[in-house]
Amino acid sequence: MKERLKTIVLTVLVVSSLVQSFFLIYRLPGNDSAVQSPNAYIRTEEMGTEEKAENLLYPDKMIVHMGESKHTIFYPNDTFYNLIYTRLKGRTFDSFQRRMVTNMDWEKLRSESQGIELSFDSGVPVRLLQRVMQIRPDSTFEGESINRMWLYSVEGEPKIHVLFFSTKGDAVYEAGQADLTPQDVQQLVDFGQNWMSYTLTDGGYYLPGTDMDMIRVDMPLGMYTIEQMQRSLFFDPSITRNIRERDGSQIYTDSKRSLQVDHAQSWISYTDPAAPPSGESNPGKDVLSAIDFVNQHGGWNGIFRLSRADESEDRTQVGFQQYYGGYPILNMRAFPFGVMELDLQQGTVTSYERSLLYLQDEPLAKQVVKLPGGEKLAASLEELVGEASMASIASIDPAYVPESLDDGVRLKPVWAVRLENGNIRTVAAVE
């Protein structure tokens, strides 16, 4: 009897040991498998926060057309911007028809009709836009990317027009059905009646009629360490080797992937040229893959917005723009900051660039400054680009330029003057 009891106890101990060994080898806390493929990544520590795709998809501005050549512009974080966008996200758009852009008198519509125009920079894939707006699936334009959405009403007509503009520039898609009335559009337009007035110029950009108040702010900076980024980006950081370049930058590599660090500008460039394809190339899916990648490798410190998703041949270039107080932080050559850039091939990230620096929560100092408007701004623009090149201006929007301080960064308000060729010039604020 005693020998039999010993056998049972020994058997139980052996089985328990085997079960425990199984969980130690194949399981991690949270019941996630610990068996990783050679190309998998492990999130080793908390850095920036994770973000949902829906929180990164929103217009860079809203242009309110009030008729009689009156316009105003709302930017992210403006009260009426948030109110209008929330209402539009709850409406349904269906039954799309393709029209040619050249068949419409856009200047007349902007000047005479009342409506709301939403700008999405260089474009958002329709499949992504469907995650934040009630756009019914429609094979007519599901494969498109949209850079503008425009709702307007025509006096005497019982229904409104809702247009989605293709980034290709040749087509616009009109929703045959939308649960909005002319009265709804009128109510949205009325929010802009007492806002700052803008004039639509012959060049197609909007010129503010008066000075604009903005906050110049000094912010403390935090900084990720190289070790943190190594642990985040490499499957086994212990096997990486360090190569020092002549320009002072360093490259960390595990023979497959590489991480180049520019210490002078606190900027990293990660590449994975051998990354295997995981499916067919699709801009919408690639953006979601890019968001997941950032979530796992550095995270988001601050407010960001999808600024581009450009498809070219077999890859997609994805960019995220950082905001402060509703305005973008420009990425300057002297102080690279405020953007994340990723390249993807068939859903797999092959390159990733970002700053090691990030804004901390509490400002060090604030000061109200004025961005010039009206004739003062017009004169500054002429001096900036030259009278003959005024037609090359594509848009003028408020933004921040980062400037290094001993104890952080100064965010200086400017007018960001975007030219037709994509270059950006700036007009400084007046203190």
Coordinates of C-alpha atoms in Angstrom, one line a residue:
M1 CA 0.0 0.0 0.0
K2 CA 2.8 2.4 0.9
E3 CA 4.7 1.6 -2.3
R4 CA 1.5 2.2 -4.4
L5 CA 1.0 5.6 -2.7
K6 CA 4.6 6.6 -3.4
T7 CA 4.1 5.7 -7.1
I8 CA 0.9 7.8 -7.3
V9 CA 2.6 10.8 -5.7
L10 CA 5.7 10.4 -8.0
T11 CA 3.4 10.2 -11.0
V12 CA 1.5 13.4 -10.0
L13 CA 4.8 15.3 -9.5
V14 CA 6.2 14.2 -12.9
V15 CA 2.9 15.2 -14.6
S16 CA 2.9 18.6 -12.8
S17 CA 6.5 19.2 -13.8
L18 CA 5.7 18.5 -17.4
V19 CA 2.7 20.8 -17.4
Q20 CA 4.6 23.6 -15.8
S21 CA 7.5 23.2 -18.2
F22 CA 5.0 23.4 -21.1
F23 CA 3.6 26.7 -19.9
L24 CA 7.0 28.1 -19.2
I25 CA 8.3 27.3 -22.7
Y26 CA 5.2 28.0 -24.8
R27 CA 3.3 30.6 -22.8
L28 CA 3.8 34.1 -21.6
P29 CA 1.6 36.0 -19.1
G30 CA -1.7 36.8 -20.8
N31 CA -1.8 33.4 -22.5
D32 CA 0.1 34.7 -25.6
S33 CA 2.3 32.2 -27.3
A34 CA 6.0 32.6 -26.6
V35 CA 7.0 30.8 -29.7
Q36 CA 8.0 33.5 -32.2
S37 CA 9.0 33.3 -35.8
P38 CA 12.4 34.7 -36.7
N39 CA 10.7 37.8 -38.3
A40 CA 8.4 38.5 -35.3
Y41 CA 8.8 41.4 -32.9
I42 CA 8.3 41.5 -29.1
R43 CA 7.0 44.5 -27.4
T44 CA 9.5 44.6 -24.5
E45 CA 8.5 47.6 -22.6
E46 CA 6.0 50.5 -22.5
M47 CA 7.1 53.5 -24.4
G48 CA 4.5 55.7 -26.2
T49 CA 0.8 54.8 -26.0
E50 CA -1.1 52.7 -28.5
E51 CA -3.6 54.3 -30.7
K52 CA -6.7 53.2 -32.7
A53 CA -6.9 53.9 -36.4
E54 CA -10.1 55.8 -36.0
N55 CA -8.4 58.4 -33.8
L56 CA -5.8 59.1 -36.5
L57 CA -8.3 59.7 -39.4
Y58 CA -9.7 63.2 -39.5
P59 CA -9.6 66.2 -41.9
D60 CA -6.7 68.7 -41.7
K61 CA -9.2 71.5 -42.0
M62 CA -12.9 72.4 -42.8
I63 CA -13.7 75.2 -45.2
V64 CA -17.1 76.7 -44.6
H65 CA -18.7 78.3 -47.7
M66 CA -21.4 80.8 -46.7
G67 CA -22.4 82.1 -50.1
E68 CA -21.9 85.6 -51.4
S69 CA -18.1 84.9 -51.6
K70 CA -17.9 84.5 -47.8
H71 CA -15.7 81.8 -46.3
T72 CA -14.1 80.7 -43.1
I73 CA -11.9 77.8 -42.0
F74 CA -12.1 75.5 -38.9
Y75 CA -9.1 73.5 -37.8
P76 CA -8.8 70.4 -35.5
N77 CA -9.6 71.2 -31.9
D78 CA -11.9 74.1 -32.9
T79 CA -15.2 73.7 -31.1
F80 CA -17.3 73.9 -34.3
Y81 CA -14.8 71.6 -36.2
N82 CA -15.5 68.9 -33.6
L83 CA -19.2 69.5 -33.7
I84 CA -19.5 69.4 -37.5
Y85 CA -17.3 66.3 -37.8
T86 CA -19.2 64.4 -35.1
R87 CA -22.5 65.1 -36.9
L88 CA -21.2 64.1 -40.3
K89 CA -19.7 60.9 -38.9
G90 CA -23.2 59.8 -37.9
R91 CA -24.8 60.4 -41.3
T92 CA -25.1 57.7 -44.0
F93 CA -23.9 58.1 -47.6
D94 CA -24.9 55.7 -50.3
S95 CA -25.4 55.0 -54.1
F96 CA -22.4 56.7 -55.7
Q97 CA -22.1 58.0 -59.2
R98 CA -18.8 58.9 -60.9
R99 CA -18.6 62.3 -62.6
M100 CA -15.8 64.1 -64.4
V101 CA -14.2 67.0 -62.5
T102 CA -14.1 69.2 -65.6
N103 CA -17.9 69.2 -65.9
M104 CA -18.4 71.4 -62.8
D105 CA -17.8 75.2 -62.2
W106 CA -16.0 74.8 -58.9
E107 CA -15.2 78.5 -58.5
K108 CA -18.9 79.4 -58.9
L109 CA -20.0 76.7 -56.4
R110 CA -17.5 78.0 -53.8
S111 CA -18.6 81.6 -54.2
E112 CA -22.4 81.2 -54.5
S113 CA -23.4 78.0 -52.7
Q114 CA -23.5 77.2 -49.0
G115 CA -21.6 74.1 -47.9
I116 CA -18.9 72.4 -45.9
E117 CA -15.6 71.3 -47.6
L118 CA -13.5 68.7 -45.7
S119 CA -9.8 68.5 -46.7
F120 CA -7.8 65.2 -46.2
D121 CA -4.4 66.4 -47.3
S122 CA -2.9 64.0 -49.9
G123 CA -5.8 61.5 -49.4
V124 CA -7.4 58.8 -47.4
P125 CA -8.3 55.4 -48.9
V126 CA -12.1 55.0 -49.0
R127 CA -11.9 51.7 -47.1
L128 CA -10.3 53.6 -44.2
L129 CA -12.7 56.5 -44.4
Q130 CA -15.5 53.9 -43.9
R131 CA -14.1 53.2 -40.5
V132 CA -15.0 56.7 -39.3
M133 CA -17.9 57.6 -41.6
Q134 CA -21.1 55.8 -42.6
I135 CA -20.1 55.3 -46.2
R136 CA -21.9 52.2 -47.6
P137 CA -19.8 49.7 -49.5
D138 CA -19.9 50.5 -53.2
S139 CA -17.8 48.9 -55.9
T140 CA -17.9 52.2 -57.8
F141 CA -15.2 53.9 -55.8
E142 CA -14.1 51.6 -52.9
G143 CA -10.6 51.3 -54.5
E144 CA -10.2 55.1 -54.6
S145 CA -8.4 57.5 -52.2
I146 CA -10.3 60.7 -51.3
N147 CA -8.6 64.0 -50.6
R148 CA -11.8 66.1 -50.3
M149 CA -15.4 65.7 -49.2
W150 CA -17.8 68.5 -50.1
L151 CA -21.4 69.0 -49.0
Y152 CA -23.4 71.8 -50.5
S153 CA -27.0 72.9 -51.2
V154 CA -28.4 74.9 -54.1
E155 CA -31.2 77.3 -53.5
G156 CA -34.6 75.9 -54.6
E157 CA -33.4 72.2 -54.7
P158 CA -34.9 69.9 -52.1
K159 CA -31.8 67.7 -51.7
I160 CA -28.1 68.4 -50.9
H161 CA -25.1 67.3 -53.0
V162 CA -22.3 65.3 -51.4
L163 CA -19.1 64.9 -53.4
F164 CA -16.0 62.8 -52.7
F165 CA -12.9 63.9 -54.8
S166 CA -10.4 61.3 -56.0
T167 CA -6.8 61.9 -55.4
K168 CA -6.2 61.1 -59.1
G169 CA -7.7 64.5 -59.9
D170 CA -9.9 63.4 -62.8
A171 CA -13.0 62.2 -61.0
V172 CA -15.5 63.0 -58.3
Y173 CA -18.1 60.7 -56.8
E174 CA -21.5 62.0 -55.8
A175 CA -23.6 60.2 -53.2
G176 CA -27.1 59.7 -54.6
Q177 CA -28.5 59.2 -51.1
A178 CA -27.5 61.0 -48.0
D179 CA -29.6 61.5 -44.8
L180 CA -28.9 65.2 -44.7
T181 CA -31.3 68.0 -45.7
P182 CA -30.6 71.6 -46.9
Q183 CA -31.7 72.7 -43.4
D184 CA -29.0 70.5 -41.9
V185 CA -26.3 72.1 -44.2
Q186 CA -27.7 75.5 -43.3
Q187 CA -27.3 74.8 -39.6
L188 CA -23.7 73.6 -40.1
V189 CA -22.8 76.7 -42.2
D190 CA -24.3 79.0 -39.7
F191 CA -21.5 78.0 -37.2
G192 CA -19.1 80.0 -39.4
Q193 CA -21.0 83.2 -39.5
N194 CA -19.1 84.9 -36.7
W195 CA -15.7 83.2 -37.3
M196 CA -12.7 84.8 -39.0
S197 CA -13.3 85.8 -42.6
Y198 CA -11.3 84.4 -45.5
T199 CA -11.1 85.5 -49.1
L200 CA -10.8 83.0 -51.9
T201 CA -8.0 84.4 -54.1
D202 CA -7.7 84.1 -57.9
G203 CA -4.9 81.5 -57.2
G204 CA -7.4 79.2 -55.4
Y205 CA -6.1 79.6 -51.9
Y206 CA -7.8 81.3 -48.9
L207 CA -6.4 84.5 -47.4
P208 CA -7.4 85.4 -43.8
G209 CA -8.9 88.9 -43.6
T210 CA -7.6 89.7 -40.1
D211 CA -4.8 88.8 -37.7
M212 CA -5.0 85.4 -36.0
D213 CA -4.1 84.8 -32.3
M214 CA -2.0 81.7 -31.5
I215 CA -0.1 80.5 -28.5
R216 CA 3.7 80.3 -28.7
V217 CA 4.6 77.6 -26.2
D218 CA 7.8 76.2 -24.7
M219 CA 7.6 72.5 -24.0
P220 CA 9.9 70.1 -22.1
L221 CA 11.1 67.1 -24.1
G222 CA 11.5 63.5 -23.2
M223 CA 13.8 61.2 -25.2
Y224 CA 13.8 57.5 -26.0
T225 CA 17.1 55.7 -25.5
I226 CA 18.9 53.8 -28.2
E227 CA 18.6 50.7 -26.0
Q228 CA 14.8 51.1 -25.8
M229 CA 14.6 51.3 -29.6
Q230 CA 16.9 48.3 -30.0
R231 CA 14.8 46.2 -27.7
S232 CA 11.7 47.3 -29.5
L233 CA 12.8 46.8 -33.1
F234 CA 15.1 43.7 -33.0
F235 CA 14.0 40.2 -32.2
D236 CA 17.3 39.5 -30.3
P237 CA 19.1 42.8 -29.5
S238 CA 22.0 40.8 -28.0
I239 CA 23.2 39.8 -31.4
T240 CA 23.3 43.3 -33.0
R241 CA 26.6 44.9 -33.8
N242 CA 27.4 48.6 -33.9
I243 CA 28.9 50.4 -36.8
R244 CA 30.0 54.0 -36.5
E245 CA 29.8 56.1 -39.6
R246 CA 32.1 59.0 -40.6
D247 CA 29.3 61.6 -40.1
G248 CA 28.9 60.6 -36.4
S249 CA 25.8 58.5 -36.9
Q250 CA 25.7 54.9 -35.7
I251 CA 24.2 51.8 -37.3
Y252 CA 22.9 48.8 -35.3
T253 CA 22.3 45.7 -37.3
D254 CA 21.6 42.0 -36.8
S255 CA 22.7 41.3 -40.4
K256 CA 19.1 41.5 -41.6
R257 CA 17.6 44.6 -40.1
S258 CA 19.4 47.9 -39.5
L259 CA 18.8 50.9 -37.2
Q260 CA 20.6 54.1 -38.1
V261 CA 20.8 56.7 -35.4
D262 CA 21.6 60.4 -36.0
H263 CA 22.6 61.5 -32.6
A264 CA 22.9 65.2 -33.5
Q265 CA 19.3 65.4 -34.5
S266 CA 17.9 62.6 -32.3
W267 CA 16.5 60.9 -35.4
I268 CA 16.3 57.2 -36.3
S269 CA 15.9 55.3 -39.6
Y270 CA 15.0 51.6 -39.4
T271 CA 15.1 49.4 -42.4
D272 CA 14.1 45.8 -43.0
P273 CA 14.8 45.1 -46.7
A274 CA 14.5 41.4 -46.3
A275 CA 11.0 41.6 -44.8
P276 CA 8.9 38.8 -46.4
P277 CA 5.6 39.8 -48.2
S278 CA 2.5 38.9 -46.2
G279 CA -0.2 39.6 -48.8
E280 CA -1.2 41.8 -51.7
S281 CA -0.4 45.5 -51.6
N282 CA -3.4 47.6 -50.5
P283 CA -3.1 51.2 -49.2
G284 CA -6.0 50.8 -46.7
K285 CA -4.5 47.6 -45.2
D286 CA -1.0 49.1 -45.4
V287 CA -2.1 52.1 -43.3
L288 CA -3.5 49.8 -40.6
S289 CA -0.3 47.7 -40.7
A290 CA 1.7 50.9 -40.2
I291 CA -0.4 51.9 -37.2
D292 CA 0.0 48.5 -35.7
F293 CA 3.8 48.7 -36.2
V294 CA 4.0 52.1 -34.5
N295 CA 1.9 50.8 -31.6
Q296 CA 4.4 48.1 -31.1
H297 CA 7.6 50.0 -31.8
G298 CA 7.7 53.3 -29.9
G299 CA 4.0 54.2 -29.8
W300 CA 2.5 57.6 -29.9
N301 CA 3.5 60.5 -27.7
G302 CA 1.0 63.2 -28.5
I303 CA -1.7 63.8 -31.1
F304 CA -1.2 62.5 -34.6
R305 CA -3.1 62.4 -37.9
L306 CA -2.7 60.3 -41.0
S307 CA -1.2 62.9 -43.5
R308 CA -0.6 60.6 -46.5
A309 CA -0.9 57.1 -47.9
D310 CA 0.7 57.3 -51.3
E311 CA 0.7 54.1 -53.4
S312 CA 3.4 53.7 -56.0
E313 CA 4.0 50.4 -57.8
D314 CA 4.6 47.7 -55.2
R315 CA 4.8 49.9 -52.1
T316 CA 2.9 52.4 -50.0
Q317 CA 4.4 55.4 -48.3
V318 CA 2.5 56.3 -45.1
G319 CA 3.0 59.5 -43.1
F320 CA 1.7 60.6 -39.7
Q321 CA 1.7 64.3 -38.7
Q322 CA 1.9 65.4 -35.1
Y323 CA -0.3 68.2 -33.8
Y324 CA -0.3 70.6 -30.9
G325 CA -3.4 72.6 -30.0
G326 CA -5.1 71.7 -33.3
Y327 CA -2.2 72.8 -35.5
P328 CA 0.6 70.7 -37.2
I329 CA 4.2 70.7 -36.1
L330 CA 6.3 71.2 -39.2
N331 CA 9.2 68.9 -39.9
M332 CA 12.1 71.2 -40.4
R333 CA 15.6 70.3 -41.7
A334 CA 17.2 72.1 -38.8
F335 CA 15.0 70.3 -36.3
P336 CA 13.4 67.1 -37.7
F337 CA 10.4 66.4 -35.5
G338 CA 6.6 65.9 -35.6
V339 CA 6.3 63.2 -38.2
M340 CA 6.6 59.5 -38.6
E341 CA 7.3 58.0 -42.0
L342 CA 6.9 54.4 -43.0
D343 CA 7.3 52.4 -46.2
L344 CA 5.4 49.2 -46.7
Q345 CA 5.6 46.4 -49.3
Q346 CA 2.6 44.1 -49.4
G347 CA 1.6 44.9 -45.8
T348 CA 5.0 44.6 -44.3
V349 CA 7.0 47.6 -43.0
T350 CA 10.4 47.9 -44.8
S351 CA 11.4 51.3 -43.4
Y352 CA 10.4 53.4 -40.4
E353 CA 11.6 56.9 -39.5
R354 CA 10.9 59.0 -36.4
S355 CA 12.4 61.3 -33.8
L356 CA 13.6 59.9 -30.5
L357 CA 12.3 63.1 -28.9
Y358 CA 8.8 63.6 -27.7
L359 CA 6.8 66.4 -26.0
Q360 CA 6.1 66.0 -22.3
D361 CA 2.8 67.1 -20.8
E362 CA 3.3 70.4 -18.9
P363 CA 4.3 73.6 -20.8
L364 CA 7.3 75.6 -19.5
A365 CA 5.9 78.9 -20.8
K366 CA 3.2 80.4 -23.0
Q367 CA 2.7 83.6 -24.9
V368 CA 0.0 84.9 -27.2
V369 CA 1.3 86.1 -30.6
K370 CA -0.4 87.2 -33.8
L371 CA -0.2 85.8 -37.2
P372 CA -0.6 88.7 -39.7
G373 CA -3.7 88.7 -41.9
G374 CA -5.2 90.8 -44.6
E375 CA -2.9 93.2 -46.5
K376 CA 0.0 92.6 -44.2
L377 CA 0.0 88.9 -45.0
A378 CA -0.5 89.6 -48.7
A379 CA 2.6 91.8 -48.7
S380 CA 4.6 89.2 -46.8
L381 CA 3.6 86.5 -49.3
E382 CA 4.6 88.7 -52.2
E383 CA 8.0 89.3 -50.6
L384 CA 8.3 85.6 -49.8
V385 CA 7.6 84.0 -53.2
G386 CA 7.7 87.0 -55.5
E387 CA 4.8 88.7 -57.3
A388 CA 5.3 86.5 -60.4
S389 CA 5.1 83.3 -58.2
M390 CA 1.9 84.1 -56.2
A391 CA 0.0 81.7 -58.4
S392 CA 2.2 78.9 -57.2
I393 CA 0.7 79.1 -53.7
A394 CA -1.6 76.1 -53.0
S395 CA -2.7 76.8 -49.4
I396 CA -2.0 78.9 -46.3
D397 CA -2.6 77.4 -42.9
P398 CA -1.5 78.0 -39.3
A399 CA 1.2 75.7 -38.0
Y400 CA 4.1 75.4 -35.5
V401 CA 7.8 75.4 -36.2
P402 CA 10.0 73.6 -33.6
E403 CA 13.0 75.5 -32.3
S404 CA 15.5 73.9 -29.9
L405 CA 15.9 75.3 -26.4
D406 CA 18.4 74.4 -23.7
D407 CA 15.6 72.8 -21.6
G408 CA 13.2 71.7 -24.3
V409 CA 11.6 73.0 -27.5
R410 CA 9.8 76.2 -28.5
L411 CA 6.8 75.8 -30.8
K412 CA 6.6 79.0 -32.8
P413 CA 3.4 79.9 -34.7
V414 CA 3.7 80.5 -38.4
W415 CA 1.6 80.6 -41.5
A416 CA 2.7 77.5 -43.5
V417 CA 2.6 78.5 -47.1
R418 CA 2.4 75.3 -49.2
L419 CA 3.5 75.7 -52.9
E420 CA 2.2 73.7 -55.8
N421 CA 5.4 71.7 -55.9
G422 CA 4.9 70.6 -52.3
N423 CA 7.6 72.9 -50.8
I424 CA 6.6 74.8 -47.6
R425 CA 7.6 78.4 -46.8
T426 CA 6.7 80.2 -43.6
V427 CA 5.5 83.6 -42.5
A428 CA 6.4 84.2 -38.8
A429 CA 4.1 85.6 -36.1
V430 CA 4.3 89.1 -34.6
E431 CA 5.0 89.2 -30.9

